[in-house]
PDB file of C-alpha atoms in Angstrom:
ATOM      1  CA  MET A 261     -11.236 -24.970 -19.831  1.00  0.00           C
ATOM      2  CA  ALA A 262     -14.098 -25.793 -17.522  1.00  0.00           C
ATOM      3  CA  ASP A 263     -17.031 -23.464 -17.071  1.00  0.00           C
ATOM      4  CA  ILE A 264     -16.302 -20.647 -14.580  1.00  0.00           C
ATOM      5  CA  ASN A 265     -19.349 -21.518 -12.451  1.00  0.00           C
ATOM      6  CA  THR A 266     -18.269 -25.158 -12.263  1.00  0.00           C
ATOM      7  CA  ILE A 267     -14.785 -24.140 -11.130  1.00  0.00           C
ATOM      8  CA  ALA A 268     -16.233 -21.728  -8.547  1.00  0.00           C
ATOM      9  CA  LYS A 269     -18.527 -24.448  -7.182  1.00  0.00           C
ATOM     10  CA  GLN A 270     -15.708 -27.004  -6.991  1.00  0.00           C
ATOM     11  CA  PHE A 271     -13.454 -24.490  -5.249  1.00  0.00           C
ATOM     12  CA  THR A 272     -16.037 -23.408  -2.678  1.00  0.00           C
ATOM     13  CA  ASP A 273     -17.116 -27.001  -1.969  1.00  0.00           C
ATOM     14  CA  PHE A 274     -13.464 -27.879  -1.262  1.00  0.00           C
ATOM     15  CA  TYR A 275     -12.713 -24.676   0.664  1.00  0.00           C
ATOM     16  CA  TYR A 276     -15.663 -24.856   3.061  1.00  0.00           C
ATOM     17  CA  SER A 277     -15.457 -28.619   3.531  1.00  0.00           C
ATOM     18  CA  THR A 278     -11.778 -28.225   4.458  1.00  0.00           C
ATOM     19  CA  PHE A 279     -12.490 -25.189   6.667  1.00  0.00           C
ATOM     20  CA  ASP A 280     -15.168 -27.138   8.538  1.00  0.00           C
ATOM     21  CA  THR A 281     -12.981 -30.219   9.100  1.00  0.00           C
ATOM     22  CA  ASN A 282      -9.322 -29.076   9.241  1.00  0.00           C
ATOM     23  CA  ARG A 283      -8.624 -25.360   8.736  1.00  0.00           C
ATOM     24  CA  GLY A 284      -4.854 -25.932   8.774  1.00  0.00           C
ATOM     25  CA  ASN A 285      -5.118 -27.651   5.404  1.00  0.00           C
ATOM     26  CA  LEU A 286      -6.263 -24.375   3.786  1.00  0.00           C
ATOM     27  CA  GLN A 287      -2.718 -22.962   3.825  1.00  0.00           C
ATOM     28  CA  SER A 288      -1.930 -24.696   0.517  1.00  0.00           C
ATOM     29  CA  LEU A 289      -4.623 -22.580  -1.202  1.00  0.00           C
ATOM     30  CA  TYR A 290      -2.711 -19.360  -0.472  1.00  0.00           C
ATOM     31  CA  ARG A 291       0.692 -17.984  -1.533  1.00  0.00           C
ATOM     32  CA  GLU A 292       3.184 -15.612   0.112  1.00  0.00           C
ATOM     33  CA  HIS A 293       1.604 -12.654  -1.722  1.00  0.00           C
ATOM     34  CA  SER A 294      -1.989 -13.680  -0.907  1.00  0.00           C
ATOM     35  CA  MET A 295      -4.041 -11.395   1.319  1.00  0.00           C
ATOM     36  CA  LEU A 296      -6.919 -12.172   3.674  1.00  0.00           C
ATOM     37  CA  THR A 297      -9.085  -9.444   5.171  1.00  0.00           C
ATOM     38  CA  TRP A 298     -10.962 -11.036   8.084  1.00  0.00           C
ATOM     39  CA  GLU A 299     -13.500  -8.705   9.668  1.00  0.00           C
ATOM     40  CA  GLY A 300     -11.301  -5.725   8.702  1.00  0.00           C
ATOM     41  CA  GLN A 301      -7.979  -7.269   9.810  1.00  0.00           C
ATOM     42  CA  GLN A 302      -5.566  -7.633   6.888  1.00  0.00           C
ATOM     43  CA  LEU A 303      -3.121 -10.538   6.795  1.00  0.00           C
ATOM     44  CA  LEU A 304      -0.449 -11.121   4.161  1.00  0.00           C
ATOM     45  CA  GLY A 305       1.053 -14.487   3.274  1.00  0.00           C
ATOM     46  CA  ALA A 306      -0.018 -18.105   3.493  1.00  0.00           C
ATOM     47  CA  ALA A 307       1.510 -18.734   6.924  1.00  0.00           C
ATOM     48  CA  ASN A 308      -0.130 -15.674   8.507  1.00  0.00           C
ATOM     49  CA  ILE A 309      -3.479 -16.523   6.922  1.00  0.00           C
ATOM     50  CA  ALA A 310      -3.313 -20.137   8.130  1.00  0.00           C
ATOM     51  CA  GLU A 311      -2.370 -18.955  11.627  1.00  0.00           C
ATOM     52  CA  LYS A 312      -5.418 -16.669  11.714  1.00  0.00           C
ATOM     53  CA  LEU A 313      -7.804 -19.357  10.471  1.00  0.00           C
ATOM     54  CA  THR A 314      -6.524 -22.017  12.872  1.00  0.00           C
ATOM     55  CA  SER A 315      -6.620 -19.651  15.858  1.00  0.00           C
ATOM     56  CA  LEU A 316     -10.302 -18.722  15.491  1.00  0.00           C
ATOM     57  CA  PRO A 317     -12.066 -19.211  18.854  1.00  0.00           C
ATOM     58  CA  PHE A 318     -14.253 -22.193  17.982  1.00  0.00           C
ATOM     59  CA  ASP A 319     -13.734 -25.891  17.358  1.00  0.00           C
ATOM     60  CA  LYS A 320     -16.877 -26.908  15.472  1.00  0.00           C
ATOM     61  CA  VAL A 321     -18.168 -24.954  12.483  1.00  0.00           C
ATOM     62  CA  LEU A 322     -20.394 -25.624   9.480  1.00  0.00           C
ATOM     63  CA  HIS A 323     -20.797 -23.393   6.428  1.00  0.00           C
ATOM     64  CA  LYS A 324     -24.123 -23.483   4.581  1.00  0.00           C
ATOM     65  CA  ILE A 325     -23.855 -21.718   1.226  1.00  0.00           C
ATOM     66  CA  THR A 326     -26.835 -19.600   0.163  1.00  0.00           C
ATOM     67  CA  THR A 327     -25.499 -17.902  -2.986  1.00  0.00           C
ATOM     68  CA  LEU A 328     -22.477 -18.372  -5.207  1.00  0.00           C
ATOM     69  CA  ASP A 329     -21.576 -15.999  -8.043  1.00  0.00           C
ATOM     70  CA  ALA A 330     -18.476 -15.964 -10.235  1.00  0.00           C
ATOM     71  CA  GLN A 331     -17.055 -13.620 -12.859  1.00  0.00           C
ATOM     72  CA  PRO A 332     -13.828 -13.492 -14.863  1.00  0.00           C
ATOM     73  CA  SER A 333     -11.446 -10.925 -13.356  1.00  0.00           C
ATOM     74  CA  SER A 334      -8.954 -10.421 -16.191  1.00  0.00           C
ATOM     75  CA  LEU A 335      -8.906 -10.301 -19.962  1.00  0.00           C
ATOM     76  CA  SER A 336      -5.416 -11.813 -20.145  1.00  0.00           C
ATOM     77  CA  VAL A 337      -5.425 -14.423 -17.350  1.00  0.00           C
ATOM     78  CA  ALA A 338      -8.096 -17.036 -16.556  1.00  0.00           C
ATOM     79  CA  SER A 339      -8.598 -15.566 -13.073  1.00  0.00           C
ATOM     80  CA  MET A 340     -11.956 -15.086 -11.391  1.00  0.00           C
ATOM     81  CA  ILE A 341     -13.848 -13.362  -8.612  1.00  0.00           C
ATOM     82  CA  VAL A 342     -16.065 -15.635  -6.514  1.00  0.00           C
ATOM     83  CA  SER A 343     -18.674 -14.142  -4.194  1.00  0.00           C
ATOM     84  CA  VAL A 344     -20.312 -16.315  -1.536  1.00  0.00           C
ATOM     85  CA  THR A 345     -23.048 -15.671   1.013  1.00  0.00           C
ATOM     86  CA  GLY A 346     -24.321 -18.115   3.537  1.00  0.00           C
ATOM     87  CA  LEU A 347     -24.893 -19.219   7.085  1.00  0.00           C
ATOM     88  CA  LEU A 348     -22.219 -20.081   9.610  1.00  0.00           C
ATOM     89  CA  VAL A 349     -23.205 -22.541  12.333  1.00  0.00           C
ATOM     90  CA  VAL A 350     -20.691 -22.310  15.189  1.00  0.00           C
ATOM     91  CA  GLU A 351     -20.545 -24.948  17.960  1.00  0.00           C
ATOM     92  CA  ASP A 352     -24.031 -26.253  17.002  1.00  0.00           C
ATOM     93  CA  ASN A 353     -25.606 -22.881  17.908  1.00  0.00           C
ATOM     94  CA  GLN A 354     -29.280 -22.771  16.909  1.00  0.00           C
ATOM     95  CA  ASN A 355     -28.853 -19.191  15.597  1.00  0.00           C
ATOM     96  CA  PRO A 356     -26.486 -19.296  12.613  1.00  0.00           C
ATOM     97  CA  LEU A 357     -24.522 -16.201  11.655  1.00  0.00           C
ATOM     98  CA  GLN A 358     -24.834 -14.725   8.166  1.00  0.00           C
ATOM     99  CA  PHE A 359     -21.572 -14.240   6.294  1.00  0.00           C
ATOM    100  CA  SER A 360     -20.221 -13.053   2.980  1.00  0.00           C
ATOM    101  CA  GLN A 361     -16.880 -13.935   1.459  1.00  0.00           C
ATOM    102  CA  VAL A 362     -15.180 -12.888  -1.768  1.00  0.00           C
ATOM    103  CA  PHE A 363     -12.241 -14.734  -3.336  1.00  0.00           C
ATOM    104  CA  GLN A 364     -10.031 -13.747  -6.238  1.00  0.00           C
ATOM    105  CA  LEU A 365      -8.674 -16.954  -7.733  1.00  0.00           C
ATOM    106  CA  ILE A 366      -5.556 -16.999  -9.920  1.00  0.00           C
ATOM    107  CA  PRO A 367      -4.621 -19.954 -12.143  1.00  0.00           C
ATOM    108  CA  ASP A 368      -1.650 -22.037 -11.016  1.00  0.00           C
ATOM    109  CA  GLY A 369      -0.949 -24.918 -13.365  1.00  0.00           C
ATOM    110  CA  ASP A 370      -4.088 -27.077 -13.508  1.00  0.00           C
ATOM    111  CA  SER A 371      -5.514 -25.481 -10.384  1.00  0.00           C
ATOM    112  CA  TYR A 372      -6.120 -22.091  -8.733  1.00  0.00           C
ATOM    113  CA  TYR A 373      -4.829 -20.316  -5.656  1.00  0.00           C
ATOM    114  CA  VAL A 374      -6.441 -17.592  -3.541  1.00  0.00           C
ATOM    115  CA  PHE A 375      -4.862 -14.217  -4.266  1.00  0.00           C
ATOM    116  CA  ASN A 376      -7.432 -12.170  -2.314  1.00  0.00           C
ATOM    117  CA  ASP A 377      -9.943 -13.289   0.316  1.00  0.00           C
ATOM    118  CA  ILE A 378     -12.369 -10.952   2.107  1.00  0.00           C
ATOM    119  CA  PHE A 379     -14.592 -12.296   4.886  1.00  0.00           C
ATOM    120  CA  ARG A 380     -17.340 -10.462   6.797  1.00  0.00           C
ATOM    121  CA  LEU A 381     -20.099 -11.455   9.153  1.00  0.00           C
ATOM    122  CA  ASN A 382     -23.363  -9.729   8.174  1.00  0.00           C
ATOM    123  CA  TYR A 383     -25.171  -8.322  11.163  1.00  0.00           C
ATOM    124  CA  GLY A 384     -28.819  -7.212  10.952  1.00  0.00           C
ATOM    125  CA  ALA A 385     -29.775  -3.662  11.904  1.00  0.00           C
TER     126      ALA A 385
END
């Protein structure tokens, strides 16, 4: 099995590249029992998650990753927790927003799917 940090990097590279170019294509990363918490709003199921992501009120977005950390999340399954922080550039705005996102990835054949996904913008005091 590949190194957990390598898998986390590959996943996040794919996730954010897809988010930035065609959010609708992210639906395949989720399952019917997957949950997304977006700014406190909980959504269950791949279709509901995809609907939320595609209905966000912006067309152009770019994620710039600052930190990426990964840990195993089970002794019996090769699952993992991936924590990401970074900058979110929306509609070419000169003032990027800070964000944090945590994924729990579960193995599915030769790949992984997102079981849990928690996203928050980080506002300064």
